[in-house]
């Protein structure tokens, strides 16, 4: 991949998420000093299998399982204190000593239980038109950030001020929850109690990540920027409104961490040899017959965060070209090729016709196993 001479690498999904980013970040983590999350929240589900042990990370960077690798949660992430504490506890129980290697930006917007309630109430009201969100409160949390009324991680340092801010925020959202959605309001005291406990665990992790990354940069240390979701779920460039609420594209690595754009050396796009999507929204190459079933079964296409079945389809080269363009992708890493083993033919969408239907190039399939092939020639 020509990564040897490269310093700061952005790794991102080039499709609709679940491309295998966690695995690739994990493999490359061994070569870097730090891994940074810069957008999204605990809607991500990055599965790592190390020595046969499966770990699913939602919020903490996938580099954390490598001793010696520092992990950073940048300002662009919407941080659920509850999810962070749960993940910290899970990793500690597995025997990972991570608290000393994890730093969280003071500038992270806080994702609170009320955001989750709003997300769920909205999806329910939308009925058939629902986006199919992960129900984690991601959209409402980003809305509060952009509306400039949200809480930030720095607020955990002053619980008295936090209480006042939380009351104002809850009053606003509870009005909507009760009067518009007709659901139960969230209890402020309960949120506050939970935050008070979580704050004790999170406070020691809080730091000026932007400042720390500048020091890493100046001392020539390599960093990996771990994207969540995928390019086609980007709030600006994705299949709006069936998208997530953050910029998932490469530019977000700069804005979501505070490292200037000229410090990025390589953008590695991760893509499956076919396409999957969880949740609703357009999917031109979707398959619902036997081939779709083959991909879903062999690829074990079940969501790591919500356990939902993923929709499956052929590789879409038209969408991929766009993803390459909007991310300045330097190189692509194609995952799960072996899932195509045993198919009679393989199709690649190379164009859309006037009606928007995919135009395919058809290739002969293969019956041999491509699993664990390490040499290009063996393919
Ligand atoms: P990783 O990082 C796949 C999808 C949801 C839904 C839409 C909006 O594991 O690749 P949200 O909860 O973000 O408001 O939901 O985005 N989505 C993902 N799909 N992988 C993910 O993350 C996703 N995170 C969100 O299914 O369609
Ligand atoms: Mg996932």
XYZ file of C-alpha atoms and ligand atoms in Angstrom:
407
model
C 0.000 0.000 0.000
C 3.023 2.258 0.033
C 2.305 3.248 3.614
C 5.861 2.840 4.845
C 6.999 6.366 4.177
C 3.687 7.884 5.090
C 3.052 9.527 8.402
C -0.534 10.521 9.035
C -3.133 8.262 7.468
C -6.885 8.669 7.321
C -8.801 5.396 7.152
C -12.391 5.671 6.129
C -15.299 3.711 4.790
C -15.816 4.254 1.056
C -19.355 2.811 0.982
C -22.252 2.797 3.498
C -20.251 1.695 6.535
C -19.236 -1.745 7.794
C -16.449 -2.094 5.238
C -14.047 -3.631 7.752
C -12.394 -0.431 8.965
C -11.823 -1.746 12.487
C -9.800 -4.705 11.273
C -7.592 -2.587 9.026
C -7.067 0.047 11.719
C -6.134 -2.738 14.089
C -3.581 -4.201 11.662
C -2.003 -0.815 10.933
C -2.073 0.281 14.573
C 1.047 -1.746 15.220
C 2.960 0.749 13.045
C 1.751 4.033 14.537
C 2.014 6.014 17.757
C -1.639 6.939 18.003
C -5.157 6.386 16.658
C -7.747 9.161 16.502
C -11.542 9.034 16.179
C -12.804 12.300 14.668
C -16.543 11.992 13.960
C -19.621 9.958 14.693
C -20.303 8.390 18.038
C -21.308 5.014 19.405
C -23.363 4.354 16.273
C -20.152 2.815 14.911
C -19.514 -0.877 15.461
C -15.935 -1.872 14.767
C -15.369 -5.576 15.192
C -11.909 -6.856 16.064
C -10.970 -10.485 16.294
C -7.650 -10.963 18.016
C -6.390 -14.434 18.882
C -9.908 -15.707 18.361
C -11.400 -13.220 20.826
C -14.038 -10.926 19.370
C -14.301 -7.364 20.645
C -16.760 -4.801 19.299
C -15.792 -1.175 19.820
C -18.236 1.676 19.334
C -16.500 4.757 20.672
C -12.942 3.960 21.639
C -10.465 3.847 18.722
C -9.682 0.382 17.388
C -5.982 0.840 18.200
C -6.667 0.425 21.909
C -6.003 -3.308 21.951
C -2.359 -2.676 21.049
C -0.293 -1.891 24.116
C 1.727 1.243 23.565
C -0.660 2.823 21.088
C -2.215 6.074 22.301
C -5.888 6.631 21.515
C -7.645 9.928 21.054
C -11.309 10.844 20.813
C -11.396 14.125 18.913
C -13.738 17.090 19.207
C -15.801 15.956 16.210
C -17.123 12.924 18.063
C -20.450 13.091 19.907
C -19.557 11.517 23.211
C -22.020 9.492 25.246
C -20.582 9.379 28.774
C -22.681 6.278 29.399
C -21.349 4.451 26.325
C -17.777 5.478 27.097
C -17.951 4.210 30.678
C -19.527 0.940 29.522
C -16.784 0.417 26.961
C -14.018 1.310 29.404
C -15.447 -1.150 31.905
C -15.754 -3.906 29.292
C -12.126 -3.467 28.212
C -10.888 -3.317 31.794
C -12.730 -6.524 32.559
C -10.985 -8.119 29.586
C -7.723 -7.178 31.234
C -6.753 -4.206 29.047
C -5.144 -1.390 30.944
C -6.306 1.457 28.798
C -7.058 4.473 30.976
C -3.485 5.693 30.677
C -3.576 5.482 26.869
C -6.942 7.081 26.157
C -7.483 10.836 25.878
C -10.808 12.524 25.196
C -11.191 16.016 23.774
C -12.579 18.707 26.058
C -14.458 19.888 22.985
C -16.508 16.727 22.366
C -20.229 17.406 22.315
C -22.023 15.310 24.895
C -24.623 12.821 23.760
C -27.170 12.395 26.559
C -30.013 9.950 27.223
C -32.473 12.615 26.060
C -30.893 12.504 22.591
C -31.537 8.796 22.443
C -35.174 9.311 23.447
C -35.571 11.965 20.744
C -33.973 9.726 18.110
C -36.304 6.839 18.955
C -39.434 8.985 19.200
C -38.738 10.518 15.807
C -38.054 7.261 14.064
C -41.260 5.868 15.499
C -43.285 8.835 14.286
C -41.750 8.619 10.815
C -43.122 5.085 10.551
C -42.471 3.733 7.065
C -40.417 6.832 6.199
C -37.967 6.143 9.040
C -34.254 6.487 8.315
C -33.429 3.333 10.204
C -30.976 5.029 12.543
C -29.052 3.086 15.119
C -31.271 4.725 17.763
C -28.221 5.975 19.615
C -29.199 9.662 19.585
C -26.564 10.689 17.062
C -28.738 13.085 15.013
C -30.214 14.984 17.989
C -26.766 15.280 19.611
C -25.266 16.875 16.487
C -28.311 19.135 16.212
C -27.689 20.475 19.717
C -24.050 21.036 18.818
C -24.892 23.017 15.699
C -27.701 24.856 17.497
C -25.083 25.965 20.041
C -27.119 24.782 23.001
C -25.364 21.480 23.651
C -23.127 20.403 26.519
C -19.482 19.588 25.944
C -17.045 17.261 27.653
C -15.424 20.284 29.334
C -18.697 20.815 31.205
C -17.990 17.638 33.181
C -15.296 19.618 35.015
C -17.892 21.831 36.687
C -20.908 19.831 37.750
C -22.671 22.840 39.271
C -22.637 24.713 35.990
C -23.462 21.509 34.168
C -26.587 21.064 36.249
C -27.847 24.511 35.247
C -27.115 23.902 31.556
C -28.685 20.465 31.688
C -31.900 21.816 33.199
C -32.276 24.365 30.419
C -31.555 21.752 27.753
C -33.922 19.196 29.247
C -36.728 21.728 29.587
C -36.451 22.470 25.888
C -36.374 18.861 24.746
C -38.891 17.561 27.245
C -41.409 20.014 25.836
C -40.939 18.381 22.436
C -40.918 14.844 23.812
C -44.160 15.327 25.737
C -46.149 17.749 23.609
C -45.052 16.763 20.123
C -44.084 13.116 20.316
C -46.402 12.269 23.213
C -43.797 10.242 25.072
C -42.431 10.379 28.611
C -40.086 13.259 29.445
C -36.576 12.424 30.593
C -35.815 12.802 34.297
C -33.167 15.479 34.798
C -32.082 14.203 38.201
C -31.486 10.721 36.843
C -29.350 12.068 33.996
C -27.457 14.246 36.432
C -26.786 11.380 38.843
C -25.487 9.227 36.024
C -23.322 12.035 34.671
C -21.885 12.700 38.129
C -20.696 9.105 38.391
C -19.454 9.000 34.793
C -17.621 12.311 35.202
C -15.343 10.824 37.834
C -14.227 8.184 35.375
C -13.984 10.516 32.382
C -12.365 13.601 33.932
C -8.870 12.100 34.119
C -9.079 11.357 30.380
C -9.991 14.872 29.256
C -7.337 16.768 27.341
C -6.636 19.338 24.655
C -6.400 16.791 21.842
C -5.638 19.426 19.221
C -2.629 20.518 21.253
C -1.478 16.932 21.781
C -1.745 16.108 18.079
C 0.360 19.161 17.241
C 3.070 17.806 19.539
C 2.861 14.375 17.862
C 3.112 16.061 14.504
C 6.119 18.140 15.520
C 7.948 15.105 16.879
C 7.392 13.106 13.693
C 5.119 10.458 15.222
C 2.635 8.708 12.933
C -1.077 8.896 13.519
C -4.034 6.945 12.169
C -7.366 8.692 11.834
C -10.145 6.137 12.159
C -13.313 7.081 10.326
C -16.696 5.725 11.326
C -19.630 5.020 8.977
C -18.861 5.552 5.287
C -18.645 8.169 2.550
C -22.188 7.541 1.302
C -23.560 8.222 4.798
C -21.951 11.692 4.866
C -24.390 14.437 5.890
C -23.391 16.576 2.869
C -22.279 14.087 0.238
C -24.268 10.990 1.118
C -27.717 9.743 0.165
C -29.539 12.464 2.099
C -31.734 12.214 4.134
C -30.752 8.565 4.571
C -27.407 9.489 6.072
C -25.824 9.944 9.458
C -25.490 13.413 10.984
C -21.752 13.938 10.668
C -19.294 14.452 7.841
C -17.827 11.016 7.357
C -15.498 12.110 4.555
C -11.780 12.866 4.796
C -12.121 16.583 5.500
C -13.677 15.710 8.832
C -10.382 14.222 10.007
C -9.023 17.781 10.141
C -12.057 19.548 11.580
C -12.878 16.733 13.973
C -9.412 16.544 15.499
C -7.878 19.964 15.036
C -4.920 18.758 12.994
C -4.552 21.067 9.978
C -5.387 19.670 6.522
C -1.827 19.829 5.211
C -0.650 17.317 7.803
C -2.484 14.390 6.246
C -0.350 12.224 4.000
C -2.546 9.387 2.823
C -6.249 8.559 2.657
C -6.968 4.858 2.718
C -10.473 3.984 1.585
C -11.906 0.687 2.800
C -14.458 -1.043 0.592
C -16.058 -4.445 0.463
C -15.834 -6.455 -2.763
C -19.616 -6.055 -2.785
C -21.890 -3.535 -1.097
C -23.934 -3.552 2.095
C -26.178 -1.054 3.765
C -28.036 -1.063 7.103
C -31.140 1.044 7.446
C -33.302 2.618 4.766
C -32.385 4.609 1.663
C -31.379 4.191 -1.958
C -29.198 1.221 -2.901
C -29.082 0.834 -6.702
C -27.213 -2.491 -6.808
C -29.228 -4.186 -4.060
C -29.971 -7.889 -4.529
C -32.886 -9.640 -2.928
C -32.605 -13.068 -4.533
C -30.296 -16.025 -4.042
C -27.099 -14.036 -4.655
C -28.088 -11.487 -2.018
C -28.661 -14.352 0.370
C -25.272 -15.856 -0.501
C -23.561 -12.545 0.304
C -25.494 -12.048 3.556
C -24.818 -15.572 4.792
C -21.201 -15.998 3.713
C -20.386 -12.424 4.701
C -22.199 -12.756 8.048
C -23.850 -9.461 7.288
C -25.433 -8.611 10.603
C -24.979 -5.164 12.173
C -22.400 -5.015 14.967
C -24.233 -2.213 16.789
C -27.896 -3.063 16.359
C -27.903 -6.710 15.242
C -29.965 -5.792 12.161
C -29.584 -7.771 8.946
C -27.580 -5.790 6.378
C -28.921 -5.315 2.855
C -26.496 -6.736 0.269
C -25.718 -6.011 -3.371
C -23.073 -5.866 -6.087
C -20.041 -3.597 -6.006
C -20.961 -0.124 -7.247
C -18.034 1.409 -9.135
C -19.995 4.586 -9.924
C -20.506 5.341 -6.243
C -16.899 4.313 -5.600
C -15.550 6.825 -8.127
C -17.460 9.535 -6.285
C -16.135 8.327 -2.935
C -12.573 8.412 -4.298
C -13.117 11.952 -5.523
C -14.673 13.504 -2.411
C -12.141 11.922 -0.072
C -8.956 12.245 -2.184
C -8.553 8.527 -1.639
C -4.913 7.580 -2.217
C -5.449 3.837 -2.101
C -8.269 1.373 -1.678
C -8.313 -1.679 0.529
C -10.789 -4.246 -0.726
C -12.180 -6.529 1.976
C -14.192 -9.762 2.047
C -13.342 -10.868 -1.485
C -13.662 -14.487 -0.337
C -17.382 -13.922 0.247
C -17.719 -13.982 -3.554
C -16.174 -17.480 -3.725
C -18.524 -20.018 -5.272
C -20.696 -17.569 -7.207
C -21.436 -18.424 -10.836
C -20.763 -14.847 -11.935
C -19.815 -11.562 -10.350
C -21.235 -8.220 -11.420
C -19.807 -4.756 -11.057
C -21.969 -1.695 -11.621
C -20.060 0.576 -14.025
C -22.777 3.095 -14.928
C -26.414 4.022 -14.332
C -28.802 4.189 -17.275
C -31.249 7.039 -17.901
C -33.776 5.520 -15.533
C -31.099 5.317 -12.849
C -30.831 1.533 -13.125
C -27.359 0.049 -12.752
C -25.462 -1.070 -15.835
C -23.295 -4.063 -15.058
C -20.109 -5.571 -16.294
C -20.313 -9.310 -15.735
C -17.319 -11.430 -14.867
C -17.095 -15.187 -14.571
C -17.171 -16.410 -11.008
C -14.729 -18.868 -9.437
C -15.284 -21.943 -7.324
C -11.895 -21.984 -5.571
C -11.381 -20.492 -2.147
C -9.606 -17.149 -2.009
C -9.576 -17.215 1.772
C -6.285 -16.155 3.388
C -4.428 -15.784 0.094
C -1.325 -13.712 0.751
C 0.275 -13.431 -2.697
C -1.204 -11.512 -5.603
C -0.078 -14.240 -8.018
C -2.072 -16.860 -6.118
C -5.248 -14.958 -6.858
P -19.587 1.713 11.169
O -18.598 2.689 11.737
C -23.255 1.129 8.947
C -26.424 4.139 9.444
C -27.693 3.696 10.123
C -28.702 4.573 9.399
C -27.938 5.881 9.230
C -28.232 6.919 10.292
O -19.720 0.455 11.928
O -19.328 1.487 9.712
P -27.458 7.185 12.826
O -27.702 6.296 14.001
O -26.019 7.401 12.523
O -28.239 8.468 12.882
O -28.095 6.352 11.588
O -26.563 5.536 9.279
N -25.188 3.893 10.216
C -24.305 2.923 9.930
N -24.315 1.946 8.987
N -22.186 1.243 9.743
C -22.119 2.226 10.667
O -21.005 2.466 11.376
C -23.225 3.092 10.825
N -23.516 4.129 11.643
C -24.707 4.611 11.253
O -27.929 2.320 9.902
O -28.955 4.075 8.114
Mg -20.599 -1.277 11.806
